[in-house]
Coordinates of C-alpha atoms and ligand atoms in Angstrom, one line a residue:
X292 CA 0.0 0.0 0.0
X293 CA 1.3 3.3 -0.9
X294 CA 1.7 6.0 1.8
X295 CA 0.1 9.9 0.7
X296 CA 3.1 11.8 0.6
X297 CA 3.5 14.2 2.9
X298 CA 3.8 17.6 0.8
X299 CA 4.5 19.7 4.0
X300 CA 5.2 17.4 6.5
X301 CA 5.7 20.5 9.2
X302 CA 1.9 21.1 9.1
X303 CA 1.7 17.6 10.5
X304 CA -0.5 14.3 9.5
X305 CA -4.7 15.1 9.6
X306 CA -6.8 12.3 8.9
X307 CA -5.5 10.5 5.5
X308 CA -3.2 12.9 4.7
X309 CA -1.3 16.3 5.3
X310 CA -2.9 19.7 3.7
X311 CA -2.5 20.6 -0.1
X312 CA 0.3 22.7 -0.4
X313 CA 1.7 23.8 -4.0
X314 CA 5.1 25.1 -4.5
X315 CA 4.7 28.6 -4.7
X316 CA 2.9 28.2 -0.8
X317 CA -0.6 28.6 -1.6
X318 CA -2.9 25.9 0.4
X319 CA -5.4 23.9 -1.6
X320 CA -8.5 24.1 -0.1
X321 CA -10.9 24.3 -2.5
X322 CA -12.3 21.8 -5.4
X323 CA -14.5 22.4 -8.0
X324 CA -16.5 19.3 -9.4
X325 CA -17.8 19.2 -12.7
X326 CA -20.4 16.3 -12.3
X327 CA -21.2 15.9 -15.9
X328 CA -20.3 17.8 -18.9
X329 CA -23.8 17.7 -20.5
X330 CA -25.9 20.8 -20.4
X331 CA -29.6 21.6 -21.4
X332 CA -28.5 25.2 -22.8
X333 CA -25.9 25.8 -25.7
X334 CA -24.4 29.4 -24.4
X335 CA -22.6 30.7 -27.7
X336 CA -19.2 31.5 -25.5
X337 CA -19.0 28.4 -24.2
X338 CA -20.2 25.7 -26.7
X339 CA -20.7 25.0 -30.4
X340 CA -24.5 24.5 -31.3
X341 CA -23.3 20.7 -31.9
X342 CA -21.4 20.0 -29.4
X343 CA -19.9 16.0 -28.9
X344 CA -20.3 15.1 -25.4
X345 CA -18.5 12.1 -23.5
X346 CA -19.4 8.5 -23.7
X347 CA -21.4 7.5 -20.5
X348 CA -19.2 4.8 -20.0
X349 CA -16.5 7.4 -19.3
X350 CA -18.0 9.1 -16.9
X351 CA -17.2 8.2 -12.6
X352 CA -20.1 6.8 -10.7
X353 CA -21.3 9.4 -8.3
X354 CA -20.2 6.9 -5.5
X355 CA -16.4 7.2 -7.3
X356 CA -17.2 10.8 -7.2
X357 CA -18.1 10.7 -3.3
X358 CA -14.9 8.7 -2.9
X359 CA -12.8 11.3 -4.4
X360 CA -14.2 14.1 -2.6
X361 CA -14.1 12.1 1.0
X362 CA -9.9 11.9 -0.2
X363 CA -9.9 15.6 -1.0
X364 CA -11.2 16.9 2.5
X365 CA -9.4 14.0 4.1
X366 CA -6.5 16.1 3.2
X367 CA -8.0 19.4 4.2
X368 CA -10.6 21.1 1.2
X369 CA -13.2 22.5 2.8
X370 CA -14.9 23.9 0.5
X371 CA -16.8 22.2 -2.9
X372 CA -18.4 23.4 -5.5
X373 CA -20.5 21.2 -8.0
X374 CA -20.3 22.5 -11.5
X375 CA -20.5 20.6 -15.0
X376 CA -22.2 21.1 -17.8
X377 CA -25.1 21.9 -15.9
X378 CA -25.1 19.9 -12.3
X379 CA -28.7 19.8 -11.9
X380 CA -29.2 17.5 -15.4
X381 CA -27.0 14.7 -14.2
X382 CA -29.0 11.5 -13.5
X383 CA -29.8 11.2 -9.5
X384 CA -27.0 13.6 -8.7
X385 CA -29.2 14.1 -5.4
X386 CA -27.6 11.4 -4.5
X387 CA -24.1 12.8 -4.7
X388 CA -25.7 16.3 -2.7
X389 CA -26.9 13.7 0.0
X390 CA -23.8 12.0 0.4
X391 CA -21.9 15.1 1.0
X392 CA -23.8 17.0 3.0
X393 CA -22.5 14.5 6.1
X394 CA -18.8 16.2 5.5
X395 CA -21.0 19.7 6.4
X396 CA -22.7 17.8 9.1
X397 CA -19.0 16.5 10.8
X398 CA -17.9 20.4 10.3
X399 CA -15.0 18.6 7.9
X400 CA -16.6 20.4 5.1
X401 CA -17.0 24.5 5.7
X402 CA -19.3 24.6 2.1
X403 CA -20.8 22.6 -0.1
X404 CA -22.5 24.7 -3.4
X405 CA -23.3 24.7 -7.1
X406 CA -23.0 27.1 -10.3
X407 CA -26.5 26.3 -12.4
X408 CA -28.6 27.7 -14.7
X409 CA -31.2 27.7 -12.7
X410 CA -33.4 25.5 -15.3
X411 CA -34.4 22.7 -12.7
X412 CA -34.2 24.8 -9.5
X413 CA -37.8 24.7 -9.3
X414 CA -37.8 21.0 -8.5
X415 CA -34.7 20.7 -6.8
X416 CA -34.2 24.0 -4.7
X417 CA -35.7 22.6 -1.4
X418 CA -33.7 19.2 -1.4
X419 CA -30.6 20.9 -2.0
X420 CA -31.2 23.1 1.2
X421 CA -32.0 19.7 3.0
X422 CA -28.6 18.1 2.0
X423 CA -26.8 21.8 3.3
X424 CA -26.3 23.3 0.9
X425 CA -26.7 27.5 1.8
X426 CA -25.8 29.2 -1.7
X427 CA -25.8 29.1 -4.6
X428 CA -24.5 30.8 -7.9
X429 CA -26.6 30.9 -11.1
X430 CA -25.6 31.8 -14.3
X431 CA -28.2 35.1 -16.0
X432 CA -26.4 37.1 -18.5
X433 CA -29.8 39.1 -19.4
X434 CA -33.1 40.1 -18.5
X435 CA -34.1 40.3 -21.6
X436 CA -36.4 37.3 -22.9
X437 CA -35.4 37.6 -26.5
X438 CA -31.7 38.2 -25.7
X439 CA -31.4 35.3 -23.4
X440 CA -32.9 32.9 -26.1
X441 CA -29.8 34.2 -28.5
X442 CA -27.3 33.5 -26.2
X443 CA -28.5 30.1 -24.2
X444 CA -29.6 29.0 -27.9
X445 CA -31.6 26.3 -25.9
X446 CA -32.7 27.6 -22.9
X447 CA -36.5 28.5 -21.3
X448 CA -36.4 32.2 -19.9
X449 CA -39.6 31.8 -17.9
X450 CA -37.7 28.2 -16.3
X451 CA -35.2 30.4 -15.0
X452 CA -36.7 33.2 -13.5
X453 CA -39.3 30.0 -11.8
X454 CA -36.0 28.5 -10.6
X455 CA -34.8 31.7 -8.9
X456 CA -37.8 32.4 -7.6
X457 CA -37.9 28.8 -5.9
X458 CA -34.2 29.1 -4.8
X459 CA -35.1 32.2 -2.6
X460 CA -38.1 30.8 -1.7
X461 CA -36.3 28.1 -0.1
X462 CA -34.4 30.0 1.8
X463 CA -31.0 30.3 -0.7
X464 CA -28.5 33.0 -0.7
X465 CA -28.1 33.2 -4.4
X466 CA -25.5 35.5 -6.5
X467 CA -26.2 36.1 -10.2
X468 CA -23.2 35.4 -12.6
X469 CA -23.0 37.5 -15.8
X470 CA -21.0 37.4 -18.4
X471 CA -19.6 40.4 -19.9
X472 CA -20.4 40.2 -23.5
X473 CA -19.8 43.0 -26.2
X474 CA -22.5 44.3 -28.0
X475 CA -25.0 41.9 -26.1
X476 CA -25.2 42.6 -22.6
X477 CA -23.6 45.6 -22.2
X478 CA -26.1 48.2 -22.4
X479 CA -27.9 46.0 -19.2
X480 CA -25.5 46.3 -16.6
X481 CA -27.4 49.0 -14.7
X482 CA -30.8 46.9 -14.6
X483 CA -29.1 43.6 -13.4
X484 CA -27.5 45.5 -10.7
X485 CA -31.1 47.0 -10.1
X486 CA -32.4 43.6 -10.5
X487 CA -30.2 41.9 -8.4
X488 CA -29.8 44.2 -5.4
X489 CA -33.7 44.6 -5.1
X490 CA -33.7 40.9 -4.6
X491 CA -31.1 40.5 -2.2
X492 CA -29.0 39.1 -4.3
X493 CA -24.9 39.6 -5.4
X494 CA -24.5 40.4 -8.8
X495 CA -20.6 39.0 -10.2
X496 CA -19.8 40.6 -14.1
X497 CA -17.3 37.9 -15.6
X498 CA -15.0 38.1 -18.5
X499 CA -14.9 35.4 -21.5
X500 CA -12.1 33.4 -21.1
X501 CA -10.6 31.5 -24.6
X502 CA -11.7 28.2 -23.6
X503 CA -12.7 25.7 -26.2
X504 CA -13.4 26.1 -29.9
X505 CA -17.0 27.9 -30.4
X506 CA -19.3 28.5 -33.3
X507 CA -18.4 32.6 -33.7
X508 CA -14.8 34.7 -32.8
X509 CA -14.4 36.1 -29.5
X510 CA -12.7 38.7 -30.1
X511 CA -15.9 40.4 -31.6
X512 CA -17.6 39.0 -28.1
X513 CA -14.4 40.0 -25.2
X514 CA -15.3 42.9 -23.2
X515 CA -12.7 43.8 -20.4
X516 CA -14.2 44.4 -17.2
X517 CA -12.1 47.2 -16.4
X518 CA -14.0 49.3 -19.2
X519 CA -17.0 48.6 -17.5
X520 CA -16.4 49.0 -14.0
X521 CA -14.7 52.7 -15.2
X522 CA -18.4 52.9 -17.3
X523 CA -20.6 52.5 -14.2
X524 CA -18.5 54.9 -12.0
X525 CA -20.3 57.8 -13.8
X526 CA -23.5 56.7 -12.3
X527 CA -22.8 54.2 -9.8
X528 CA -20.8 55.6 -6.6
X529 CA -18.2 51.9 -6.5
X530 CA -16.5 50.9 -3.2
X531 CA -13.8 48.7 -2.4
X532 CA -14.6 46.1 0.1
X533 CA -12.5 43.4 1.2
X534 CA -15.8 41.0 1.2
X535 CA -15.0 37.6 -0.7
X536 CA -16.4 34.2 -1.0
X537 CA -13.5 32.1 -1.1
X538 CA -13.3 32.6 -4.9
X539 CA -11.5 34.9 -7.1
X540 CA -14.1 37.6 -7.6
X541 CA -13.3 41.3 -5.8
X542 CA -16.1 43.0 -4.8
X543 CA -17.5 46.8 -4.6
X544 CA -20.5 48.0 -2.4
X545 CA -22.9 50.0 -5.1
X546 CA -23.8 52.6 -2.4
X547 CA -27.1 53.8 -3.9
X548 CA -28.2 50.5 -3.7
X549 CA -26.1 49.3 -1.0
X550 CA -25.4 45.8 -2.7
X551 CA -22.7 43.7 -4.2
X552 CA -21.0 44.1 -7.3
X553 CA -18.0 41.4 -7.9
X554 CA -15.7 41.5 -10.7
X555 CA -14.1 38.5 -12.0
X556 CA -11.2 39.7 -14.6
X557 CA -9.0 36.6 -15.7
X558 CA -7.9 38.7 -18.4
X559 CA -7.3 41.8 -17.5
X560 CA -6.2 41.1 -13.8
X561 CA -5.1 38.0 -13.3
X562 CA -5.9 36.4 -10.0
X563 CA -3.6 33.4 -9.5
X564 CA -1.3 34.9 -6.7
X565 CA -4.2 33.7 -4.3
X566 CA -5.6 30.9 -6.0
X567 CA -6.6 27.8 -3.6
X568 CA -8.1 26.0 -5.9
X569 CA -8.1 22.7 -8.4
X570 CA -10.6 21.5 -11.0
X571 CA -12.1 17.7 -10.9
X572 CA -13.8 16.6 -14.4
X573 CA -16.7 13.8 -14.4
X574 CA -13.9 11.6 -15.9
X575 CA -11.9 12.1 -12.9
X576 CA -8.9 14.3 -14.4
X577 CA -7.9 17.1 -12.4
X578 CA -7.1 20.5 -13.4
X579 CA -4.4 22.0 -11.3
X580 CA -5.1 25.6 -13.5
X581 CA -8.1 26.2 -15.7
X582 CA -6.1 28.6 -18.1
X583 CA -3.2 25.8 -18.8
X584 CA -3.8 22.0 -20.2
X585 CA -1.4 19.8 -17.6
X586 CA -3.8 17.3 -16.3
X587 CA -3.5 14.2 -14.1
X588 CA -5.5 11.4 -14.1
X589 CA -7.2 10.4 -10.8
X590 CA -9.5 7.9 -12.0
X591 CA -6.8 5.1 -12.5
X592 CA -5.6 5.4 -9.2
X593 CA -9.1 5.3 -7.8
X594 CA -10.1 2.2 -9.8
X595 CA -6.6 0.5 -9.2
X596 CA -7.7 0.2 -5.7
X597 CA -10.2 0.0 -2.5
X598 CA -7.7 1.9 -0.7
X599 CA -6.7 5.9 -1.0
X600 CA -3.1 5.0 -1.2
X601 CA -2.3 5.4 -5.0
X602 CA -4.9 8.1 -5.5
X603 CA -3.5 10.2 -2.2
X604 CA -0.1 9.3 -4.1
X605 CA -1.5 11.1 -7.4
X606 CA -3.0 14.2 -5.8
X607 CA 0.4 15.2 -4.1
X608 CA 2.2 14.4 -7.4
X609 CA -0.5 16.9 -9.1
X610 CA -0.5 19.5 -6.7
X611 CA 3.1 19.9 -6.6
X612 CA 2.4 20.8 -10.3
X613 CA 0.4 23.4 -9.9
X614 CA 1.6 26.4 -12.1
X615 CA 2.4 29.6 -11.1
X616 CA -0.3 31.1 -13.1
X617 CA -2.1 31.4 -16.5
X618 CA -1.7 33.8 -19.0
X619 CA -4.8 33.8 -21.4
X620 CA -4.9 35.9 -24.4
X621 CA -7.9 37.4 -26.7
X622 CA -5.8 38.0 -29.9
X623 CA -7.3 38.8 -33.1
X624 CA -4.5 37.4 -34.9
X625 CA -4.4 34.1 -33.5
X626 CA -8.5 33.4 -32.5
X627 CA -7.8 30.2 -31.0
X628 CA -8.4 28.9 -27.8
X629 CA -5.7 29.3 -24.9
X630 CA -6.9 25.6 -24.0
X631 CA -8.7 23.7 -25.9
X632 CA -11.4 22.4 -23.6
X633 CA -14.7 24.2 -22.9
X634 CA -15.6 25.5 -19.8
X635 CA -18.4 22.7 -19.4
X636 CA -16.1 20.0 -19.5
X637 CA -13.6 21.7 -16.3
X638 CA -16.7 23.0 -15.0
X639 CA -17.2 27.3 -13.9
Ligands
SAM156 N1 -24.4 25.1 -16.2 C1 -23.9 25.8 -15.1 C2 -24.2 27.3 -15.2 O1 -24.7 27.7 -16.2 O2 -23.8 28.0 -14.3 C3 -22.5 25.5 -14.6 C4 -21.5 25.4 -15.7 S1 -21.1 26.8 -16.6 C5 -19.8 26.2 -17.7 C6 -20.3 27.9 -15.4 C7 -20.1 29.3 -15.8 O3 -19.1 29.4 -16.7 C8 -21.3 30.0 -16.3 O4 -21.5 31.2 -15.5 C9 -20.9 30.4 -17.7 O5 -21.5 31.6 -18.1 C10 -19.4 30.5 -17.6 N2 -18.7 30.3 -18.8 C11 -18.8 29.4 -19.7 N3 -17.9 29.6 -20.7 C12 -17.2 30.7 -20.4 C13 -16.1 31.4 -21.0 N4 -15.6 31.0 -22.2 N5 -15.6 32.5 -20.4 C14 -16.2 32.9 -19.2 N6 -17.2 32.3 -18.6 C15 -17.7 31.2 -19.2

């Protein structure tokens, strides 16, 4: 049986393992799980219209997925967040909600949460508050019925704004995602803050990331956040608050509403000095960076054997390969991808 490595054996041994520490120093603490990479909407920045998606066959069980997780806060994340694809369409992933929640229930686990569209909150909203889950993050980049049909290709507006509705009713904290999109959403910023704050909700402005080959260009789609935060200082009074959730958005307090306004800007400021985090895909390969394509394969180790050994072994040998950082470019000239998988397969 192989022994977990002890990547900083000063910290001392917790149970199964010592904590997650990469080379530069920053502590691991926080996974990201994309359960499946199948989704029920076709967002033009993050898929083609016909996408491929992966064999069943491929995928982990959601007990293998339970397995892995158990290993991760054995060795000190605290925090998870279940992404895909959409979460919410993956085959009695209940289940998986269930079977973590007892990590929140032993304390082991600080948060467990999920990014969604919101297109089956209405029927799952109250079970996921029964399995502890407190938050959630759900992706709106309009308000606008005809304009959210253009970008979602797929999706039901009226599903959506049901599944909010059902989120808050059952007693979530939600934050509204947006992405930043050129020519699309960018004469809306004022009403989703509007919007948002009047519900009690966070609103976090993102910017498209090159992930993945698409259907249109993105330069003609990229909007740097730093134009628009500049744009909304002549009517919005912005301050700088050290709030954060334990992800990489910064956040402002818009004082004539006296909200939340979070800015995620992979592009224009990168955030990787502080990042505690790692990406899990439904095939079990872990992202140690979602801007760079080194990989490592957890579900061989897992299947190789009952015990945590081999798969402790390759989580220390992938986190001590964490890079420094990514550097992402939009660039007209070159219009491909910085990596080549979408953001549904690594998850948001
Ligand atoms: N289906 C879920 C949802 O809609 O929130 C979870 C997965 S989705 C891939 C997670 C987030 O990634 C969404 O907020 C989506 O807008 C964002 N996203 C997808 N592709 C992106 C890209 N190329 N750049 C920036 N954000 C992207």
């Amino acid at each position: 049986m192989a022994e977990p490595r002890l990547t900083d054996p000063a910290r001392g041994a917790r149970q199964g393992g010592a904590e997650l520490v990469d080379p530069f120093g920053r502590h691991v603490s926080y996974v990201r799980l994309s359960v499946t990479d199948r989704c029920d909407f076709r967002c033009v920045y993050c898929m083609a219209e016909n996408m491929t998606f992966l064999p069943k066959k491929d995928l982990l069980s959601l007990e293998e997925l339970d397995r892995v997780c158990r290993v991760f806060i054995d060795r000190g994340v605290t925090k998870l967040r279940i992404t895909g694809g959409e979460p919410l369409v993956r085959k009695n992933i209940m289940w998986l909600f269930r079977a973590l929640g007892r990590h929140l229930e032993t304390g082991r686990l600080e948060e467990l949460t999920l990014t969604t569209n919101a297109s089956q909150l209405s029927r799952f909203a109250a079970e996921l508050v029964d399995c502890g889950v407190a938050r959630v993050n759900i992706s709106l980049d309009t308000l606008d019925e005809r304009k959210f049909r253009e970008i979602t290709r797929w999706g039901d507006f009226g599903k959506v704004m049901a599944g909010i509705d059902a989120a808050q009713a059952a007693g979530l904290k939600v934050k509204i995602n947006a992405v930043a999109l050129k020519g699309v959403n960018d004469g809306e910023f004022d009403e989703l803050i509007r919007w948002c704050h009047a519900r009690g909700m966070d609103l976090t402005l993102i910017e498209t990331m090159p992930l993945g080959e698409i259907d249109g260009d993105r330069t003609d789609q990229y909007l740097p956040l730093s134009i628009v935060r500049a744009r909304l200082m002549d009517r919005w009074q912005l301050t700088d608050i050290s709030y954060s959730t334990g992800g990489p958005a910064r956040y402002v307090e818009v004082e004539e509403t006296g909200g939340r306004l979070g800015f995620i800007t992979p592009m224009t400021h990168n955030f990787c000095e502080s990042c505690n985090r790692v990406r899990l895909t439904c095939t079990g390969t872990l992202y140690m960076c979602l801007g760079q394509e080194d990989a490592a394969d957890l579900r061989t180790p897992l299947r190789a054997s009952a015990d945590d050994g081999l798969l402790n072994q390759a989580i220390d040998e992938a986190i001590a390969r964490k890079p420094k950082g990514h550097d992402f470019v939009i660039d007209r000239r070159t219009n491909q991808p910085a990596v080549s998988r979408h953001m549904s397969m690594t998850g948001g």
